[in-house]
JSON list of C-alpha atoms in Angstrom, two decimals:
[
{"chain": "O", "resi": 1, "resn": "MET", "atom": "CA", "xyz": [0.57, -0.04, 0.17]},
{"chain": "O", "resi": 2, "resn": "TYR", "atom": "CA", "xyz": [1.72, 3.49, -0.94]},
{"chain": "O", "resi": 3, "resn": "LEU", "atom": "CA", "xyz": [0.63, 6.70, 1.54]},
{"chain": "O", "resi": 4, "resn": "THR", "atom": "CA", "xyz": [1.00, 10.47, 0.84]},
{"chain": "O", "resi": 5, "resn": "THR", "atom": "CA", "xyz": [0.24, 13.04, 2.05]},
{"chain": "O", "resi": 6, "resn": "GLU", "atom": "CA", "xyz": [-2.72, 15.62, 1.66]},
{"chain": "O", "resi": 7, "resn": "GLU", "atom": "CA", "xyz": [-3.94, 18.23, 3.42]},
{"chain": "O", "resi": 8, "resn": "ASP", "atom": "CA", "xyz": [-6.21, 16.65, 6.05]},
{"chain": "O", "resi": 9, "resn": "GLY", "atom": "CA", "xyz": [-4.56, 13.20, 6.29]},
{"chain": "O", "resi": 10, "resn": "TYR", "atom": "CA", "xyz": [-3.74, 10.17, 4.22]},
{"chain": "O", "resi": 11, "resn": "TYR", "atom": "CA", "xyz": [-4.35, 8.84, 0.75]},
{"chain": "O", "resi": 12, "resn": "ASP", "atom": "CA", "xyz": [-4.25, 5.40, 0.56]},
{"chain": "O", "resi": 13, "resn": "TRP", "atom": "CA", "xyz": [-3.78, 4.64, -3.58]},
{"chain": "O", "resi": 14, "resn": "GLU", "atom": "CA", "xyz": [-4.11, 1.00, -3.75]},
{"chain": "O", "resi": 15, "resn": "ARG", "atom": "CA", "xyz": [-8.66, 1.56, -1.75]},
{"chain": "O", "resi": 16, "resn": "LYS", "atom": "CA", "xyz": [-8.70, 5.01, -3.57]},
{"chain": "O", "resi": 17, "resn": "LYS", "atom": "CA", "xyz": [-9.89, 7.17, -0.62]},
{"chain": "O", "resi": 18, "resn": "LYS", "atom": "CA", "xyz": [-8.33, 8.98, 2.08]},
{"chain": "O", "resi": 19, "resn": "ARG", "atom": "CA", "xyz": [-7.46, 8.73, 4.76]},
{"chain": "O", "resi": 20, "resn": "THR", "atom": "CA", "xyz": [-7.92, 10.56, 7.65]},
{"chain": "O", "resi": 21, "resn": "VAL", "atom": "CA", "xyz": [-5.37, 10.68, 10.22]},
{"chain": "O", "resi": 22, "resn": "TYR", "atom": "CA", "xyz": [-6.07, 11.86, 13.94]},
{"chain": "O", "resi": 23, "resn": "SER", "atom": "CA", "xyz": [-4.10, 12.85, 16.28]},
{"chain": "O", "resi": 24, "resn": "TYR", "atom": "CA", "xyz": [-2.72, 10.64, 19.59]},
{"chain": "O", "resi": 25, "resn": "GLU", "atom": "CA", "xyz": [-4.89, 13.96, 21.35]},
{"chain": "O", "resi": 26, "resn": "THR", "atom": "CA", "xyz": [-8.02, 13.00, 19.70]},
{"chain": "O", "resi": 27, "resn": "LYS", "atom": "CA", "xyz": [-7.75, 8.80, 19.64]},
{"chain": "O", "resi": 28, "resn": "LEU", "atom": "CA", "xyz": [-6.60, 9.35, 23.73]},
{"chain": "O", "resi": 29, "resn": "GLU", "atom": "CA", "xyz": [-9.67, 12.05, 24.33]},
{"chain": "O", "resi": 30, "resn": "ALA", "atom": "CA", "xyz": [-12.24, 9.04, 22.71]},
{"chain": "O", "resi": 31, "resn": "ALA", "atom": "CA", "xyz": [-11.08, 6.65, 24.42]},
{"chain": "O", "resi": 32, "resn": "GLN", "atom": "CA", "xyz": [-10.97, 7.97, 27.40]},
{"chain": "O", "resi": 33, "resn": "ARG", "atom": "CA", "xyz": [-13.84, 9.30, 27.52]},
{"chain": "O", "resi": 34, "resn": "VAL", "atom": "CA", "xyz": [-16.35, 6.31, 25.95]},
{"chain": "O", "resi": 35, "resn": "HIS", "atom": "CA", "xyz": [-14.61, 4.61, 29.16]},
{"chain": "O", "resi": 36, "resn": "ASP", "atom": "CA", "xyz": [-16.12, 6.54, 31.37]},
{"chain": "O", "resi": 37, "resn": "GLY", "atom": "CA", "xyz": [-19.33, 5.86, 29.77]},
{"chain": "O", "resi": 38, "resn": "GLU", "atom": "CA", "xyz": [-20.19, 8.22, 27.47]},
{"chain": "O", "resi": 39, "resn": "ASN", "atom": "CA", "xyz": [-21.64, 6.91, 23.65]},
{"chain": "O", "resi": 40, "resn": "VAL", "atom": "CA", "xyz": [-19.35, 6.20, 21.45]},
{"chain": "O", "resi": 41, "resn": "LYS", "atom": "CA", "xyz": [-21.16, 7.64, 18.21]},
{"chain": "O", "resi": 42, "resn": "GLU", "atom": "CA", "xyz": [-22.10, 10.79, 20.64]},
{"chain": "O", "resi": 43, "resn": "VAL", "atom": "CA", "xyz": [-17.72, 10.98, 21.31]},
{"chain": "O", "resi": 44, "resn": "ALA", "atom": "CA", "xyz": [-17.30, 10.52, 17.44]},
{"chain": "O", "resi": 45, "resn": "GLN", "atom": "CA", "xyz": [-19.25, 12.57, 16.37]},
{"chain": "O", "resi": 46, "resn": "ASP", "atom": "CA", "xyz": [-18.21, 15.14, 18.46]},
{"chain": "O", "resi": 47, "resn": "LEU", "atom": "CA", "xyz": [-15.01, 14.95, 17.77]},
{"chain": "O", "resi": 48, "resn": "ASP", "atom": "CA", "xyz": [-15.24, 14.47, 14.23]},
{"chain": "O", "resi": 49, "resn": "ILE", "atom": "CA", "xyz": [-14.50, 11.13, 13.89]},
{"chain": "O", "resi": 50, "resn": "LYS", "atom": "CA", "xyz": [-15.65, 9.96, 10.86]},
{"chain": "O", "resi": 51, "resn": "ASP", "atom": "CA", "xyz": [-15.87, 5.83, 11.55]},
{"chain": "O", "resi": 52, "resn": "PHE", "atom": "CA", "xyz": [-16.88, 5.32, 14.74]},
{"chain": "O", "resi": 53, "resn": "LYS", "atom": "CA", "xyz": [-15.41, 1.87, 14.57]},
{"chain": "O", "resi": 54, "resn": "ARG", "atom": "CA", "xyz": [-12.71, 3.36, 15.01]},
{"chain": "O", "resi": 55, "resn": "ILE", "atom": "CA", "xyz": [-12.80, 4.12, 18.51]},
{"chain": "O", "resi": 56, "resn": "TYR", "atom": "CA", "xyz": [-13.35, 1.04, 19.77]},
{"chain": "O", "resi": 57, "resn": "MET", "atom": "CA", "xyz": [-10.24, -0.34, 18.58]},
{"chain": "O", "resi": 58, "resn": "TRP", "atom": "CA", "xyz": [-8.61, 2.64, 20.22]},
{"chain": "O", "resi": 59, "resn": "LEU", "atom": "CA", "xyz": [-10.92, 2.17, 23.33]},
{"chain": "O", "resi": 60, "resn": "ASN", "atom": "CA", "xyz": [-8.87, -1.55, 23.49]},
{"chain": "O", "resi": 61, "resn": "HIS", "atom": "CA", "xyz": [-5.56, 0.20, 23.05]},
{"chain": "O", "resi": 62, "resn": "TYR", "atom": "CA", "xyz": [-5.74, 2.73, 25.88]},
{"chain": "O", "resi": 63, "resn": "GLN", "atom": "CA", "xyz": [-7.20, -0.46, 28.22]},
{"chain": "O", "resi": 64, "resn": "LYS", "atom": "CA", "xyz": [-4.76, -2.48, 27.92]},
{"chain": "O", "resi": 65, "resn": "GLY", "atom": "CA", "xyz": [-2.27, 1.23, 29.07]},
{"chain": "O", "resi": 66, "resn": "GLN", "atom": "CA", "xyz": [-0.79, 0.47, 24.98]},
{"chain": "O", "resi": 67, "resn": "LEU", "atom": "CA", "xyz": [-0.78, 4.44, 24.81]},
{"chain": "O", "resi": 68, "resn": "ASP", "atom": "CA", "xyz": [2.26, 4.10, 21.80]},
{"chain": "O", "resi": 69, "resn": "ARG", "atom": "CA", "xyz": [0.27, 2.75, 19.75]},
{"chain": "O", "resi": 70, "resn": "LEU", "atom": "CA", "xyz": [-2.12, 5.59, 19.04]},
{"chain": "O", "resi": 71, "resn": "LYS", "atom": "CA", "xyz": [0.45, 7.12, 18.44]},
{"chain": "O", "resi": 72, "resn": "ASP", "atom": "CA", "xyz": [0.99, 7.32, 14.16]},
{"chain": "O", "resi": 73, "resn": "ALA", "atom": "CA", "xyz": [4.49, 6.65, 13.78]},
{"chain": "O", "resi": 74, "resn": "ARG", "atom": "CA", "xyz": [4.01, 8.70, 10.28]},
{"chain": "O", "resi": 75, "resn": "GLN", "atom": "CA", "xyz": [3.35, 11.66, 11.56]},
{"chain": "O", "resi": 76, "resn": "GLU", "atom": "CA", "xyz": [5.72, 11.14, 14.15]},
{"chain": "O", "resi": 77, "resn": "SER", "atom": "CA", "xyz": [8.02, 11.02, 11.30]},
{"chain": "O", "resi": 78, "resn": "LEU", "atom": "CA", "xyz": [6.48, 14.15, 9.97]},
{"chain": "O", "resi": 79, "resn": "ASP", "atom": "CA", "xyz": [6.97, 16.08, 12.96]},
{"chain": "O", "resi": 80, "resn": "LYS", "atom": "CA", "xyz": [10.75, 15.65, 13.46]},
{"chain": "O", "resi": 81, "resn": "ASP", "atom": "CA", "xyz": [11.26, 15.98, 9.83]},
{"chain": "O", "resi": 82, "resn": "ALA", "atom": "CA", "xyz": [10.00, 19.41, 10.52]},
{"chain": "O", "resi": 83, "resn": "ARG", "atom": "CA", "xyz": [11.64, 19.89, 13.97]},
{"chain": "O", "resi": 84, "resn": "ILE", "atom": "CA", "xyz": [14.88, 19.09, 11.90]},
{"chain": "O", "resi": 85, "resn": "LYS", "atom": "CA", "xyz": [14.76, 21.61, 9.14]},
{"chain": "O", "resi": 86, "resn": "GLU", "atom": "CA", "xyz": [13.48, 24.42, 12.41]},
{"chain": "O", "resi": 87, "resn": "LEU", "atom": "CA", "xyz": [16.93, 23.34, 14.56]},
{"chain": "O", "resi": 88, "resn": "GLU", "atom": "CA", "xyz": [18.91, 23.87, 10.78]},
{"chain": "O", "resi": 89, "resn": "MET", "atom": "CA", "xyz": [17.64, 27.09, 10.13]},
{"chain": "O", "resi": 90, "resn": "GLU", "atom": "CA", "xyz": [18.45, 27.99, 13.60]},
{"chain": "O", "resi": 91, "resn": "ASN", "atom": "CA", "xyz": [21.92, 27.11, 13.89]},
{"chain": "O", "resi": 92, "resn": "GLU", "atom": "CA", "xyz": [22.55, 28.93, 10.28]},
{"chain": "O", "resi": 93, "resn": "ILE", "atom": "CA", "xyz": [21.14, 31.78, 11.85]},
{"chain": "O", "resi": 94, "resn": "LEU", "atom": "CA", "xyz": [23.02, 31.34, 14.80]},
{"chain": "O", "resi": 95, "resn": "LYS", "atom": "CA", "xyz": [26.36, 30.87, 12.18]},
{"chain": "O", "resi": 96, "resn": "LYS", "atom": "CA", "xyz": [25.66, 33.91, 10.65]},
{"chain": "O", "resi": 97, "resn": "TYR", "atom": "CA", "xyz": [25.10, 36.39, 13.38]},
{"chain": "O", "resi": 98, "resn": "LEU", "atom": "CA", "xyz": [28.43, 34.76, 15.54]},
{"chain": "O", "resi": 99, "resn": "ASN", "atom": "CA", "xyz": [30.10, 35.72, 11.62]},
{"chain": "O", "resi": 100, "resn": "ASN", "atom": "CA", "xyz": [28.13, 39.11, 12.48]},
{"chain": "O", "resi": 101, "resn": "LEU", "atom": "CA", "xyz": [30.22, 39.07, 16.24]},
{"chain": "O", "resi": 102, "resn": "ASN", "atom": "CA", "xyz": [33.52, 38.05, 14.91]},
{"chain": "O", "resi": 103, "resn": "ARG", "atom": "CA", "xyz": [33.55, 40.65, 12.17]},
{"chain": "O", "resi": 104, "resn": "GLU", "atom": "CA", "xyz": [33.55, 43.79, 14.66]}
]
């Protein structure tokens, strides 16, 4: 299966449809709310989760204490890449600043 990023999720070329990716916080909140007794369909509607059946999977991981399974590896990779770019830019700025100080 080949996935590529889109604005609000991933496009699944094998199934020819967009797959919405939810944040760790959304998954955790949904699992906690259902665990605390809220109706699954109401939680899904409130959090704008298109397929309420996913919440059962998140709830299963939550109840087993497998919170790391709620994290999306693709999203973590994108976050790490963004952080690396941010640090590289910061390094360039600091190098230029240091260069200017050495000239004076």
